Amino acid sequence: MALQITAARPDPALLDLPWELPLETWPEEHLAALPRGISRHVVRFVKLSGRVLAVKEIKADIAVREYQMLRMLGRLDLPCVVPFGVVSGREATGGSPLDACLITRHLQFSLPYRALFSQSLRPDTSTRLIDALAVLLVRLHLIGFWWGDVSLSNTLFRRDAGAFAAYLVDAETGELHQSLTSGQRDHDLEIARVNIAGELMDLEAGGFLEAGVDPVDTSNRIVTRYAELWDELTGVQRFESGDRWRVDERIRRLNELGFDVDELAISTDIGGTTIQIQPKVVDAGHHSRRLLRLTGLDVEENQARRLLNDLDSYRAGSDRQNDDEEIVAHDWLAKIYEPITRTVPRDLAGKLEPAELFHEVLEHRWYLSERAGHDMPIEDAIRDYVSTVLPSKPDEATVVGVDTVEMPVVAMFDDTGDAPRPTPRR
Amino acid sequence: MATVKFDEATRLYPGNDKPSVDKLNIDIEDGEFLVLVGPSGCGKSTSLRMLAGLEEVNAGKIWIGDRDVTNLSPKDRDVAMVFQNYALYPHMTVADNMGFALKIAGVDKGEIRKRVEEAAKILDLSAYLERKPKALSGGQRQRVAMGRAIVRSPQVFLMDEPLSNLDAKLRVQTRTQIASLQRRLGVTTVYVTHDQVEAMTMGDRVAVLKDGILQQCDSPRHMYDHPNNVFVAGFIGSPAMNLLEVESTDGGVIVGDSTVAIERDRLAGASGKGLTLGVRPEDLELRTDGHGIAVTVDVVEELGADAYIYGSTKAAQHVDEDDSDAPEKPFIARVDGRNPPAKGETVYLAPKVGHVHLFDAQSGLRLGD
């Protein structure tokens, strides 16, 4: 059978990869020198035309389905990895068929949860990761996507102004429905709870978990955080008709959570004495959309919030409240944001994303100002930050995992082959 | 341990006018292995998910034992979806990998240990309990994952196409293993597949669905010998049953240039002259007198003791109304493997006496027993 490549924008260099070899045995020259995480399937990260791609070996029909699902989720503007293509019709040199490969782009500056735990981090890392996962799960469920395999391993995290933004990595078990039943949502949550507890217990067993963190308590947080957010985003609220300000308040509260209300159902009882409101369509990305509109910067939600705050103080500080917001934003971008983020020397650019760096510099300025007892200019803060803090940070542009045992379960009940193949270490 | 009962269970998706599962009635016995099978879109997965609590039941009820679970949340139903998420944790021992879900559920340590040891015994993993998963073979790892479900001792195991991502050889191995494990555990199991061979080899009973409607629920043997209707007749069995559109005559049906004798009371049940005659490939005989169904041999598949011939015939073949643009199905017969006809040859075949299935052409229902 002939090799078949399905991709939106196929890269001819794809043909140079050794598709006739099982993924497990691909020579090192093709691989990005990056470690790997746990996966049910064999997964490798390859270098191709200057970028890093994740290649997963699975059956052709599943690969095609997942490719299409990821494209669909991307079109729906949900945070997930971007599919690159499917290679099927693979044959080994002897002519025996090989499984297909699903290729996704590596998400820059994203971190697998294991990598986060292998660094020394702030104490509440696990809760912040779970909060991010809860937001992702709510967003997916609002669209009607049932994940089926919610876990920290199937999620990538990007730093987001001190918090995290979660991205879906594995859509193999996922299904897109018109809307989800509460049973489907419950089931996803239960899967999440059990998987997170297992993953944290595993970190604990490996000595990677922060002291004092209880895996079971922490995993329960996904349920409570999810429920809070879901209720806030979809709950019905009733009040007296005199309390109309509550409509505005509800919308503001949702904005505060990072959501825009596209459709709000308002109804009154027959006598008109009580009003009932329920958000029908909500859209994540309230702050990041506003920032994108004002400056063209495409960043995570909390980063956007942070940047917008700085933009607001710039506007107040330069006494331009009466100027057009777009014009002030343009000036802020040219005079503050870009000069600051460009100060970073090239060799340190792989440490943090520009928007995250900007957030860190703002934090750093606050510390410096507190220590000095007066306001420090941001130019001083960035200089100090680049010389004292940034060099000691790990490179995070292309982290794909930590060096841990990889465990593809490819065979079931095959009592013949007993000794597992040793995991190649590089 | 529990029985499961689908009682007129119906699922109608919002916006659809036809139910995806329509008044499903199945009584599953305690400890039984029931397989739901059918072509895609038949409602088998939806039925399983209704039982799991993932799909709403719009009408009717579902019972597990004497509990009405129709409106219970999935986690309160005491069912386990097996093989869905079988991540293994590299730093935890095999015992912890099997038992951690019980720890989350607040089961005490002694009880966890007891259940893990029991499951390990059944799964032949006793010697590996203190090892890390990386020291295990692929098959052993898979059993650890299975152990995760077993230690929960759920009342019902639910499996939705668990073998779909395996290659053909492993599928065969694994399905035998799952079936024998289920028999040892004796836990009521509902299993979904689109593969009728898998269904027939694994299930105590098989439920065939089509368009959301249960066609037949029976033991594999009885279903093979007594398909209720034309759909089940054509769906169950590999190679598939030959189905011919025939007309009844006095005391039989006309097939090719001859008459196949059929008991009069069997013919009496027909609504008209039009009938569908079903003959399995192994129930055909080669005739040397030049009478019977004339078949031109296109392909000969030699299997050693037997051979299958795939050919074309002028006799009117039954066409599934949902599948009318499908390519014409070959006429298939099993013949002696030592002396098969040659490709291109025309052979004459007749059904063995007493081995024909008869269906009303209008209703599709079986005539006689």
XYZ file of C-alpha atoms in Angstrom, chain A residues 38 40-41 59 61-62 114 146 148-149 172-173 175 177-178 181-184 186-187 190-191 193-195 197-199 201-206 208 216 219-220 404-415 417-420, chain B residues 11 13-14 49 53-56 73-75 81 83-92 100-101 103-105 123 128 133-143 146 148 162-167 170-171 173-174 177-178 181:
110
model
C 3.973 8.357 29.961
C -0.429 4.506 26.260
C 0.956 4.560 22.748
C -4.462 2.577 14.176
C -9.065 4.944 11.724
C -8.382 6.232 15.234
C 5.589 16.059 35.368
C -17.033 14.671 26.228
C -13.497 10.402 28.215
C -9.893 10.424 29.434
C -8.620 9.900 21.220
C -11.575 9.012 23.419
C -16.827 12.792 21.379
C -22.292 16.040 21.084
C -25.027 18.632 20.661
C -26.040 15.062 29.705
C -25.297 15.505 33.380
C -24.318 11.810 33.397
C -21.649 12.443 30.782
C -20.309 13.475 35.940
C -18.490 10.611 34.307
C -15.120 11.062 38.014
C -12.489 9.961 35.475
C -10.785 12.765 39.891
C -9.480 9.192 39.816
C -6.771 9.928 37.244
C -5.377 11.190 42.353
C -3.440 8.369 40.666
C -1.069 10.801 38.994
C 0.054 9.414 44.177
C 2.575 8.425 41.548
C 4.451 11.700 41.996
C 4.320 11.094 45.735
C 5.746 7.596 45.313
C 8.500 9.043 43.154
C 8.216 14.614 43.458
C -6.999 12.517 47.309
C -7.990 15.507 43.301
C -11.348 16.311 44.889
C 10.579 9.053 33.111
C 9.621 5.544 32.217
C 7.532 5.351 29.138
C 4.899 2.720 29.214
C 2.977 2.067 26.085
C 0.497 -0.703 26.611
C 0.429 -2.116 23.146
C -0.463 -5.701 23.818
C -3.112 -7.219 25.951
C -2.731 -10.625 27.531
C 0.166 -11.641 25.332
C 1.689 -14.177 27.621
C 6.692 -12.019 25.223
C 7.611 -11.646 28.852
C 10.586 -9.365 29.098
C 9.738 -5.796 28.188
C -33.281 7.259 24.031
C -31.829 12.687 21.040
C -33.037 16.279 21.075
C -24.221 4.227 27.830
C -25.627 6.568 33.079
C -23.973 8.549 30.302
C -27.092 8.841 28.183
C -30.457 9.918 29.430
C -25.435 9.351 38.421
C -22.850 7.023 36.792
C -20.766 6.759 39.941
C -16.358 0.759 32.365
C -10.393 -0.707 29.492
C -11.223 2.905 29.113
C -8.379 4.483 30.939
C -5.614 2.132 31.679
C -2.706 4.390 32.464
C -0.139 2.713 34.689
C 1.868 4.748 37.124
C 5.594 4.054 36.892
C 6.595 4.899 40.474
C 3.834 2.894 42.122
C -5.381 3.146 44.379
C -8.950 3.753 43.254
C -7.970 4.341 48.481
C -9.717 7.277 46.829
C -13.045 5.694 47.698
C -5.014 -12.532 37.057
C 4.486 -9.292 40.852
C 5.002 -1.787 36.160
C 8.090 -1.333 34.015
C 9.246 -4.807 35.101
C 6.154 -6.370 33.527
C 5.416 -7.560 30.011
C 2.758 -5.885 27.893
C 0.244 -8.574 28.716
C 0.903 -8.391 32.420
C 0.520 -4.624 32.363
C -2.807 -5.021 30.683
C -3.887 -7.408 33.409
C -7.933 -5.011 34.328
C -8.031 -1.901 38.644
C -12.382 -2.715 24.017
C -10.456 -4.490 21.272
C -10.951 -1.930 18.541
C -7.399 -0.620 18.650
C -5.717 -4.022 18.479
C -4.498 -5.799 15.393
C -4.227 -9.823 19.243
C -7.958 -9.348 19.018
C -6.137 -13.822 21.636
C -7.587 -11.138 23.817
C -8.869 -14.134 27.549
C -11.596 -11.665 28.393
C -11.709 -14.144 32.825
